[in-house]
Coordinates of C-alpha atoms and ligand atoms in Angstrom, one line a residue:
X1 CA -2.6 22.8 -30.7
X2 CA -5.3 20.9 -28.4
X3 CA -6.7 18.3 -30.9
X4 CA -9.3 16.2 -29.6
X5 CA -9.0 12.6 -31.9
X6 CA -12.1 10.1 -31.8
X7 CA -11.9 7.1 -33.6
X8 CA -14.0 2.9 -32.9
X9 CA -10.3 2.2 -33.1
X10 CA -6.6 2.5 -32.8
X11 CA -3.9 -0.5 -33.4
X12 CA -2.1 -0.3 -29.8
X13 CA -5.9 -1.3 -29.0
X14 CA -8.2 -2.3 -30.4
X15 CA -8.1 -3.3 -34.5
X16 CA -10.0 -4.6 -37.4
X17 CA -8.6 -3.0 -40.3
X18 CA -6.3 -0.1 -42.0
X19 CA -8.4 2.8 -39.6
X20 CA -6.9 0.9 -36.0
X21 CA -3.3 2.0 -37.5
X22 CA -4.1 5.8 -39.3
X23 CA -6.0 6.3 -35.5
X24 CA -2.8 5.0 -34.1
X25 CA 0.6 6.7 -36.3
X26 CA -1.4 9.8 -36.9
X27 CA -2.1 11.1 -33.7
X28 CA 1.3 9.4 -32.8
X29 CA 2.7 11.5 -35.5
X30 CA 0.5 14.8 -35.1
X31 CA 2.4 14.9 -31.2
X32 CA 5.9 14.7 -32.4
X33 CA 4.9 18.8 -33.7
X34 CA 4.7 19.3 -30.7
X35 CA 0.7 19.0 -31.5
X36 CA -1.7 18.4 -27.7
X37 CA -3.7 15.4 -29.2
X38 CA -5.2 13.5 -27.6
X39 CA -7.7 9.9 -28.1
X40 CA -10.8 9.2 -27.2
X41 CA -11.7 5.3 -28.3
X42 CA -14.7 3.2 -26.6
X43 CA -13.4 0.6 -23.4
X44 CA -13.5 -2.5 -25.5
X45 CA -12.1 -5.4 -23.6
X46 CA -9.3 -6.0 -25.8
X47 CA -8.8 -1.8 -25.2
X48 CA -8.9 -2.4 -21.1
X49 CA -6.5 -5.2 -21.2
X50 CA -3.8 -2.8 -23.3
X51 CA -4.4 0.8 -22.1
X52 CA -1.5 1.8 -20.3
X53 CA -0.9 3.1 -17.2
X54 CA -4.3 3.3 -17.1
X55 CA -7.0 5.5 -13.7
X56 CA -10.1 5.6 -14.1
X57 CA -12.0 9.4 -14.0
X58 CA -15.7 10.0 -13.4
X59 CA -17.5 11.0 -16.8
X60 CA -19.7 14.0 -16.1
X61 CA -22.5 13.8 -13.4
X62 CA -25.3 11.5 -14.0
X63 CA -23.6 9.9 -16.8
X64 CA -24.4 6.5 -17.3
X65 CA -20.3 6.1 -18.7
X66 CA -16.6 7.2 -17.5
X67 CA -13.2 7.8 -18.3
X68 CA -10.7 5.0 -18.6
X69 CA -7.7 7.8 -18.8
X70 CA -4.4 6.1 -20.3
X71 CA -1.5 5.4 -22.8
X72 CA -1.3 3.7 -26.4
X73 CA 1.0 1.2 -25.3
X74 CA 4.7 2.2 -26.1
X75 CA 3.8 5.9 -26.7
X76 CA 2.9 8.8 -24.4
X77 CA 0.0 9.4 -26.4
X78 CA -3.2 10.3 -23.8
X79 CA -6.4 7.9 -24.9
X80 CA -9.8 8.6 -22.9
X81 CA -11.7 5.7 -23.2
X82 CA -15.1 6.1 -23.2
X83 CA -16.5 3.0 -20.2
X84 CA -19.4 2.6 -21.4
X85 CA -20.3 -1.3 -19.7
X86 CA -23.5 -2.4 -21.5
X87 CA -22.6 -0.7 -25.1
X88 CA -18.7 -1.4 -25.1
X89 CA -18.1 -4.6 -22.8
X90 CA -18.9 -7.4 -24.9
X91 CA -16.8 -10.3 -26.2
X92 CA -16.7 -10.0 -30.6
X93 CA -15.3 -7.1 -32.2
X94 CA -16.3 -3.2 -32.3
X95 CA -18.6 -4.2 -34.5
X96 CA -20.6 -7.8 -34.6
X97 CA -20.4 -10.7 -32.4
X98 CA -18.6 -14.3 -32.1
X99 CA -21.8 -15.0 -35.4
X100 CA -19.8 -12.4 -37.4
X101 CA -23.8 -10.3 -36.8
X102 CA -24.1 -6.8 -36.6
X103 CA -24.9 -5.6 -33.3
X104 CA -28.2 -5.0 -33.3
X105 CA -27.6 -2.0 -31.1
X106 CA -25.2 -0.3 -33.3
X107 CA -26.7 2.8 -33.1
X108 CA -27.6 3.3 -29.9
X109 CA -23.5 2.5 -29.0
X110 CA -22.0 5.1 -31.5
X111 CA -24.7 7.7 -31.0
X112 CA -23.5 6.9 -26.9
X113 CA -19.9 6.7 -28.1
X114 CA -20.8 10.3 -29.7
X115 CA -22.4 11.4 -27.2
X116 CA -19.6 11.4 -25.0
X117 CA -16.9 12.4 -27.7
X118 CA -18.9 16.0 -27.4
X119 CA -19.0 15.6 -23.6
X120 CA -15.2 15.6 -23.8
X121 CA -15.2 18.8 -26.7
X122 CA -17.0 20.4 -24.4
X123 CA -14.6 19.9 -21.7
X124 CA -18.0 18.3 -19.1
X125 CA -16.1 15.5 -18.1
X126 CA -13.5 17.5 -15.6
X127 CA -10.9 17.0 -18.0
X128 CA -10.2 20.7 -17.8
X129 CA -8.8 20.4 -21.7
X130 CA -10.8 22.0 -24.3
X131 CA -9.3 20.8 -28.0
X132 CA -9.7 23.9 -30.3
X133 CA -10.3 21.5 -33.3
X134 CA -12.4 17.6 -32.7
X135 CA -11.4 15.2 -35.1
X136 CA -14.0 12.6 -36.5
X137 CA -12.7 9.5 -38.3
X138 CA -15.9 7.5 -39.7
X139 CA -19.7 6.8 -39.6
X140 CA -18.6 5.0 -36.1
X141 CA -18.4 9.6 -35.1
X142 CA -21.0 10.9 -37.5
X143 CA -23.5 11.9 -35.0
X144 CA -20.5 14.5 -33.7
X145 CA -20.2 17.2 -35.8
X146 CA -24.2 17.5 -36.1
X147 CA -24.6 17.7 -32.2
X148 CA -22.2 20.7 -32.1
X149 CA -24.1 21.7 -34.3
X150 CA -23.5 26.0 -32.9
X151 CA -26.3 26.6 -35.4
X152 CA -28.4 24.3 -33.4
X153 CA -26.9 24.2 -29.6
X154 CA -26.3 27.8 -29.6
X155 CA -23.2 27.6 -28.2
X156 CA -19.1 28.2 -29.7
X157 CA -17.4 24.7 -29.9
X158 CA -14.2 23.8 -31.3
X159 CA -14.3 23.2 -35.8
X160 CA -15.3 19.8 -36.6
X161 CA -12.9 17.8 -38.6
X162 CA -14.9 14.3 -40.6
X163 CA -12.9 11.6 -41.9
X164 CA -14.1 9.7 -44.8
X165 CA -11.3 6.4 -45.0
X166 CA -14.3 4.1 -46.8
X167 CA -17.8 5.1 -47.9
X168 CA -19.3 2.3 -48.5
X169 CA -19.8 1.4 -44.4
X170 CA -22.0 4.5 -43.9
X171 CA -24.1 3.7 -40.1
X172 CA -27.2 2.7 -42.0
X173 CA -30.0 2.6 -39.0
X174 CA -34.4 2.4 -39.3
X175 CA -36.0 5.0 -39.7
X176 CA -37.4 4.7 -36.3
X177 CA -33.9 5.5 -34.7
X178 CA -33.6 9.5 -34.7
X179 CA -36.8 9.0 -33.0
X180 CA -35.2 6.1 -30.9
X181 CA -32.1 8.5 -30.7
X182 CA -33.8 11.7 -30.0
X183 CA -32.5 13.9 -32.8
X184 CA -35.6 16.6 -34.0
X185 CA -37.5 15.4 -36.5
X186 CA -36.3 18.3 -39.0
X187 CA -33.7 16.6 -39.4
X188 CA -35.5 14.1 -41.2
X189 CA -34.2 15.5 -45.1
X190 CA -32.1 14.0 -47.8
X191 CA -30.0 17.4 -46.1
X192 CA -29.1 16.4 -43.7
X193 CA -29.6 12.0 -42.0
X194 CA -32.1 10.6 -43.9
X195 CA -30.5 8.3 -46.9
X196 CA -33.3 6.7 -48.3
X197 CA -35.0 6.1 -46.5
X198 CA -32.6 4.8 -43.5
X199 CA -30.9 7.4 -40.9
X200 CA -27.4 8.1 -41.9
X201 CA -24.9 8.3 -39.3
X202 CA -22.0 8.7 -42.3
X203 CA -24.5 12.0 -43.8
X204 CA -24.1 13.2 -40.2
X205 CA -20.5 14.0 -40.6
X206 CA -20.6 14.8 -44.7
X207 CA -22.2 17.4 -44.0
X208 CA -22.7 19.1 -40.2
X209 CA -18.4 19.1 -40.4
X210 CA -16.6 22.1 -41.4
X211 CA -13.9 19.9 -43.5
X212 CA -14.7 16.5 -45.0
X213 CA -10.9 15.1 -45.2
X214 CA -10.4 10.7 -47.0
X215 CA -7.9 9.1 -47.5
X216 CA -5.6 10.1 -50.9
X217 CA -6.6 12.6 -53.6
X218 CA -8.6 9.9 -56.6
X219 CA -10.0 8.8 -53.7
X220 CA -11.3 12.4 -53.3
X221 CA -12.3 12.8 -56.5
X222 CA -14.2 10.0 -57.3
X223 CA -16.6 9.6 -54.6
X224 CA -18.0 12.6 -56.4
X225 CA -19.3 10.5 -58.7
X226 CA -22.0 8.9 -59.3
X227 CA -20.1 5.2 -60.1
X228 CA -18.1 5.2 -57.1
X229 CA -20.2 7.7 -54.8
X230 CA -21.7 4.7 -53.3
X231 CA -25.1 7.0 -52.9
X232 CA -23.4 10.2 -51.1
X233 CA -21.4 11.8 -54.5
X234 CA -24.4 14.4 -54.2
X235 CA -23.7 15.5 -50.7
X236 CA -19.9 15.5 -51.7
X237 CA -20.3 17.4 -54.3
X238 CA -21.7 19.8 -52.6
X239 CA -19.6 20.1 -49.6
X240 CA -16.4 19.6 -52.9
X241 CA -15.2 22.4 -51.7
X242 CA -14.7 21.9 -47.8
X243 CA -13.5 17.9 -48.9
X244 CA -9.6 16.9 -49.3
X245 CA -7.7 14.3 -50.4
X246 CA -4.8 13.5 -47.9
X247 CA -3.0 10.2 -48.5
X248 CA -3.1 8.4 -45.3
X249 CA 1.2 7.6 -44.1
X250 CA 2.8 4.5 -43.1
X251 CA 4.5 4.1 -39.5
X252 CA 8.1 2.9 -39.9
X253 CA 9.0 1.8 -37.0
X254 CA 6.0 -1.0 -37.1
X255 CA 6.3 -1.9 -40.8
X256 CA 10.1 -2.0 -41.9
X257 CA 12.8 -5.4 -42.6
X258 CA 15.2 -3.8 -40.8
X259 CA 13.2 -3.8 -37.3
X260 CA 10.2 -5.8 -38.6
X261 CA 10.5 -8.2 -34.9
X262 CA 8.0 -10.7 -36.4
X263 CA 10.5 -11.7 -39.2
X264 CA 12.4 -14.5 -39.8
X265 CA 15.5 -12.5 -40.7
X266 CA 15.4 -8.7 -41.1
X267 CA 16.9 -7.0 -44.5
X268 CA 17.2 -3.9 -46.0
X269 CA 17.1 -2.0 -49.5
X270 CA 21.2 -2.0 -49.0
X271 CA 21.2 -6.2 -48.5
X272 CA 19.0 -8.0 -49.7
X273 CA 20.2 -11.0 -48.1
X274 CA 17.7 -12.0 -45.9
X275 CA 14.1 -11.9 -47.8
X276 CA 15.0 -15.5 -49.3
X277 CA 14.8 -16.4 -45.7
X278 CA 12.2 -15.0 -44.9
X279 CA 10.1 -16.7 -48.0
X280 CA 11.6 -20.1 -47.1
X281 CA 10.4 -19.3 -43.4
X282 CA 6.9 -18.1 -45.2
X283 CA 6.2 -21.5 -46.8
X284 CA 7.6 -23.1 -44.0
X285 CA 5.0 -21.9 -42.2
X286 CA 1.4 -22.3 -44.6
X287 CA 2.7 -26.0 -46.0
X288 CA 4.1 -24.5 -48.6
X289 CA 6.6 -26.7 -50.3
X290 CA 10.1 -24.9 -50.0
X291 CA 11.6 -23.8 -53.1
X292 CA 13.5 -20.8 -53.4
X293 CA 11.9 -20.4 -56.5
X294 CA 8.6 -21.0 -57.4
X295 CA 7.2 -16.8 -57.2
X296 CA 4.8 -16.5 -54.1
X297 CA 2.4 -14.4 -54.3
X298 CA 0.8 -13.2 -50.7
X299 CA -2.4 -11.4 -49.9
X300 CA -3.6 -9.6 -46.7
X301 CA -7.1 -8.7 -46.2
X302 CA -10.3 -8.0 -44.7
X303 CA -12.9 -10.6 -47.2
X304 CA -15.1 -8.7 -48.3
X305 CA -16.4 -7.5 -51.5
X306 CA -14.5 -4.6 -52.0
X307 CA -11.0 -6.8 -51.5
X308 CA -11.4 -9.1 -54.1
X309 CA -9.8 -11.5 -53.1
X310 CA -12.2 -13.6 -55.9
X311 CA -11.1 -11.9 -59.1
X312 CA -8.0 -13.9 -57.6
X313 CA -8.7 -16.5 -56.4
X314 CA -10.1 -16.4 -60.9
X315 CA -7.0 -15.5 -62.5
X316 CA -4.7 -17.3 -60.1
X317 CA -6.2 -20.6 -61.0
X318 CA -5.3 -21.7 -64.0
X319 CA -1.0 -19.8 -62.5
X320 CA -2.0 -22.8 -59.7
X321 CA -2.9 -25.7 -62.0
X322 CA 0.3 -25.3 -64.8
X323 CA 2.5 -24.9 -61.3
X324 CA 4.0 -21.7 -62.4
X325 CA 3.6 -20.0 -58.7
X326 CA 2.2 -19.9 -55.8
X327 CA -0.1 -17.8 -53.4
X328 CA 0.1 -17.5 -48.9
X329 CA -2.9 -15.4 -48.0
X330 CA -4.3 -13.9 -44.7
X331 CA -8.1 -13.0 -44.1
X332 CA -11.7 -13.5 -42.9
X333 CA -14.3 -11.5 -43.5
X334 CA -17.2 -12.9 -45.6
X335 CA -18.0 -17.0 -45.2
X336 CA -18.3 -17.3 -49.5
X337 CA -14.8 -15.9 -50.0
X338 CA -13.8 -17.6 -46.5
X339 CA -15.2 -21.2 -48.0
X340 CA -13.9 -19.9 -51.1
X341 CA -10.2 -19.4 -50.2
X342 CA -10.1 -22.5 -48.2
X343 CA -11.6 -24.3 -51.1
X344 CA -8.1 -23.4 -52.9
X345 CA -6.0 -24.3 -50.7
X346 CA -7.7 -28.1 -50.6
X347 CA -6.8 -28.2 -53.9
X348 CA -3.9 -27.2 -54.7
X349 CA -1.8 -28.9 -51.6
X350 CA 1.6 -27.3 -51.0
X351 CA 1.0 -24.8 -53.3
X352 CA -2.3 -22.3 -51.7
X353 CA -0.8 -22.2 -48.3
X354 CA -4.0 -20.3 -45.5
X355 CA -4.8 -18.9 -42.9
X356 CA -8.5 -18.3 -41.9
X357 CA -9.0 -15.5 -39.6
X358 CA -6.8 -12.1 -38.1
X359 CA -3.2 -13.3 -37.6
X360 CA -0.9 -9.4 -37.5
X361 CA 2.6 -11.7 -37.5
X362 CA 1.8 -13.4 -39.9
X363 CA 0.9 -10.0 -42.2
X364 CA 4.4 -9.4 -41.1
X365 CA 5.5 -12.6 -42.6
X366 CA 3.1 -11.5 -45.9
X367 CA 4.3 -9.0 -46.3
X368 CA 8.7 -10.8 -46.1
X369 CA 7.9 -13.8 -47.0
X370 CA 6.5 -12.6 -50.9
X371 CA 8.0 -12.0 -54.1
X372 CA 4.4 -9.8 -55.4
X373 CA 1.6 -8.5 -52.9
X374 CA -2.1 -8.8 -54.9
X375 CA -4.4 -6.1 -53.7
X376 CA -7.0 -6.3 -57.1
X377 CA -9.7 -4.3 -55.1
X378 CA -12.1 -2.7 -56.7
X379 CA -11.9 0.2 -54.9
X380 CA -9.4 1.6 -52.5
X381 CA -9.3 5.0 -50.4
X382 CA -6.3 5.0 -49.5
X383 CA -5.0 1.0 -49.0
X384 CA -1.9 0.2 -46.9
X385 CA -1.0 -3.4 -47.3
X386 CA 1.0 -2.0 -51.0
X387 CA 2.6 1.0 -49.3
X388 CA 4.3 -1.8 -46.7
X389 CA 4.6 -4.1 -49.2
X390 CA 7.1 -1.4 -51.4
X391 CA 8.7 -1.0 -47.7
X392 CA 9.0 -5.3 -47.8
X393 CA 11.2 -4.7 -51.3
X394 CA 7.6 -6.9 -52.2
X395 CA 6.1 -5.1 -55.5
X396 CA 2.5 -4.7 -55.5
X397 CA -0.1 -6.4 -58.4
X398 CA -2.9 -3.1 -58.0
X399 CA -6.4 -2.0 -59.6
X400 CA -5.2 1.6 -60.5
X401 CA -8.3 3.3 -58.0
X402 CA -7.7 5.6 -55.3
X403 CA -5.1 5.4 -52.7
X404 CA -3.7 1.8 -55.5
X405 CA -3.6 4.3 -58.1
X406 CA -1.3 7.1 -56.4
X407 CA 1.4 5.1 -54.5
X408 CA 2.2 2.6 -57.4
X409 CA 3.7 3.7 -60.9
X410 CA 2.9 1.0 -62.8
X411 CA 5.8 -1.3 -64.5
X412 CA 5.3 0.1 -67.7
X413 CA 8.6 -0.3 -70.1
X414 CA 9.0 3.7 -69.7
X415 CA 8.3 4.1 -66.2
X416 CA 11.1 0.7 -65.0
X417 CA 13.5 2.8 -67.9
X418 CA 13.4 5.8 -66.0
X419 CA 13.8 3.4 -62.1
X420 CA 10.3 5.0 -61.9
X421 CA 8.4 1.8 -61.3
X422 CA 7.8 0.7 -58.2
X423 CA 5.1 -2.1 -58.8
X424 CA 2.3 -2.9 -61.4
X425 CA -1.4 -2.1 -62.0
X426 CA -4.5 -3.0 -64.6
X427 CA -7.5 -1.7 -64.8
X428 CA -10.7 -2.3 -65.4
X429 CA -11.1 -4.2 -62.4
X430 CA -11.4 -7.5 -64.4
X431 CA -10.0 -11.3 -64.6
X432 CA -8.4 -11.0 -67.7
X433 CA -6.7 -7.0 -66.9
X434 CA -5.2 -9.3 -63.3
X435 CA -3.8 -12.0 -65.1
X436 CA -2.2 -9.8 -67.4
X437 CA -0.6 -7.8 -65.1
X438 CA -0.2 -11.3 -63.6
X439 CA 2.0 -12.2 -67.0
X440 CA 4.0 -9.1 -66.8
X441 CA 5.1 -9.6 -63.2
X442 CA 6.1 -12.9 -63.8
X443 CA 7.9 -12.2 -66.5
X444 CA 10.1 -9.7 -65.1
X445 CA 11.0 -11.7 -61.7
X446 CA 11.0 -15.1 -64.2
X447 CA 14.2 -12.4 -66.4
X448 CA 15.7 -11.8 -63.1
X449 CA 18.6 -12.3 -64.0
X450 CA 18.5 -9.2 -66.2
X451 CA 18.8 -7.0 -62.7
X452 CA 15.4 -5.0 -63.4
X453 CA 13.5 -6.7 -61.0
X454 CA 15.9 -5.8 -58.2
X455 CA 16.3 -2.9 -59.7
X456 CA 12.0 -2.6 -59.1
X457 CA 12.7 -3.8 -55.5
X458 CA 15.4 -1.3 -54.6
X459 CA 12.8 2.3 -56.5
X460 CA 10.2 0.6 -53.9
X461 CA 11.9 0.0 -50.8
X462 CA 13.0 3.4 -51.2
X463 CA 10.1 5.3 -51.5
X464 CA 8.5 7.0 -48.8
X465 CA 5.4 7.4 -47.2
X466 CA 6.1 7.8 -43.8
X467 CA 4.0 10.4 -41.8
X468 CA 5.6 13.9 -43.0
X469 CA 3.9 15.3 -45.7
X470 CA 0.5 13.7 -44.1
X471 CA 1.1 15.4 -40.8
X472 CA 1.8 18.6 -41.7
X473 CA -1.4 18.4 -44.9
X474 CA -3.7 17.8 -42.1
X475 CA -2.0 20.4 -39.4
X476 CA -2.5 23.2 -42.3
X477 CA -5.7 21.7 -42.1
X478 CA -6.6 22.3 -38.4
X479 CA -4.7 25.7 -38.5
X480 CA -7.1 27.0 -41.6
X481 CA -9.6 29.2 -40.2
X482 CA -12.7 27.0 -41.6
X483 CA -15.5 30.8 -42.5
X484 CA -19.0 29.2 -41.0
X485 CA -21.8 27.7 -43.5
X486 CA -23.9 28.8 -44.0
X487 CA -27.2 26.3 -45.1
X488 CA -30.3 27.2 -43.6
X489 CA -33.1 30.0 -44.7
X490 CA -34.8 28.8 -41.4
X491 CA -33.9 28.2 -37.7
X492 CA -33.6 24.3 -36.6
X493 CA -34.4 22.8 -34.2
X494 CA -32.3 22.7 -30.8
X495 CA -30.6 19.9 -30.2
Ligands
ADP1 P1 -8.4 -2.0 -44.5 O1 -9.0 -0.6 -43.5 O2 -9.6 -1.4 -46.0 O3 -9.1 -3.5 -44.3 P2 -6.1 -0.8 -45.4 O4 -5.4 -1.7 -46.0 O5 -5.8 0.2 -45.2 O6 -7.6 -1.7 -45.5 O7 -5.7 -1.8 -44.1 C1 -5.3 -2.9 -43.6 C2 -4.7 -3.2 -42.2 O8 -5.4 -4.7 -41.9 C3 -3.4 -4.1 -42.1 O9 -2.5 -3.5 -42.1 C4 -3.4 -5.2 -42.8 O10 -1.8 -5.9 -42.3 C5 -4.5 -5.2 -41.8 N1 -5.0 -6.8 -41.8 C6 -6.7 -6.4 -41.9 N2 -7.0 -8.8 -42.4 C7 -5.2 -9.0 -41.8 C8 -5.6 -10.1 -40.9 N3 -6.5 -11.2 -40.9 N4 -5.1 -10.7 -40.3 C9 -3.4 -9.8 -40.0 N5 -3.9 -8.4 -40.8 C10 -4.6 -8.1 -40.7
GLC2 C1 -10.1 1.8 -45.1 C2 -10.1 1.6 -46.6 C3 -8.9 1.6 -46.1 C4 -8.1 2.8 -45.7 C5 -7.8 2.6 -43.8 C6 -7.4 3.6 -43.4 O1 -10.4 0.8 -44.0 O2 -11.2 0.3 -47.0 O3 -8.3 2.3 -47.9 O4 -6.5 3.0 -45.6 O5 -9.7 2.6 -44.0 O6 -7.2 4.8 -44.0

């Protein structure tokens, strides 16, 4: 099947979070299933630098963009970069300038990206390739299902699959944007693009795609309820028959301690000896006291409200004060959380090691060198770090929400006995619940001479969260004939 996979980031080209991991590894997994899948991403400077075997192709006649065709580094996956210099050739990250402020023209930039995807979907860009499915990801691609809507365009088009990676980022813009983007006025109502007097790119995807998916079964349920629906639960309930939760997979070629290039010593479930050396290396790298016996707790992530770094600080402070733990953190994001994390490191020298910023090798070193991995996310659509930490023999401590609830089995006495436990989970998302989970985890760690700790580690390492099952689930969805939805009685205006 010919599948065009569209995303605003992909690991190997440009990455700010888990969306990039999935946008590289899912298409690669589909390709291994002999599907003709091709990836389309904006031509940011970093993506241009990283693309393998690049060559330039003209875009459609009169279009202000061209295509840079190449391959995802280290793979044979075809990539089309949309080279629209006015929108994408700038320093900073895909969504914001170096000062952390969103680019003021993000609506125009990603509407432009959407129009380019539409041109590729209709084979108007001279590629001589027409996809049968277009798989869109998150708000940056949300306008595509609308722009391809046959009820408006009057032309047949590939079926569209829209995946929600994170409902917290909706692509909301002022009402005047509708006009600026030349979108018809009849889309301005709550059943189309309007979201509380703002224009929502995410909603365009949710309303107009043939199929909607999200990245774990539990998150698929949660977002249909007011408490977690971020104001879109009604829209999602209306689409519940077409809404599927498919768990993300892990690319174990990048994330496995037996072949990881970034860590000090490689190890596996059969030979755990190297784990201690990775702990010492991490302690050294982050300026922690080198001590094999003190439990070292790790965290990697975007420093935003979602990830619960503030809960982590509060629950760990008494343990740090008592000299019971060490902390290793890497992350960047909100300035207040970055400052608070820096302050914690200054308050506990030798016990807290922090790197504020984005550092891929350090993320791997924390997965390998820590004894426990902390993920107290308030919500988590899927989460990849806990899956990595399972493979690295670093039991995760997670808030039982979204994908975290679907992937970590709590070390209750029962699950420890029957050998199914893989980590520690807690609820609600409070400092005291996290504190209690940490106490349980540290208790088991301290008593590790009884063998249960090592058993827990091995259980986690032997889990298989590779792409096999998930890529098959996506393929089954692609293959499913999706009946045309009848949404409106009134004929809509053409696009
Ligand atoms: P999210 O997509 O919400 O950020 P995930 O757990 O799905 O969360 O994925 C996060 C990905 O980004 C992981 O691959 C993680 O290692 C990586 N990551 C996040 N922050 C950093 C950082 N500061 N340095 C290196 N890698 C990071
Ligand atoms: C989002 C979510 C994260 C998920 C990732 C990839 O960024 O926050 O939970 O794992 O997308 O789907």
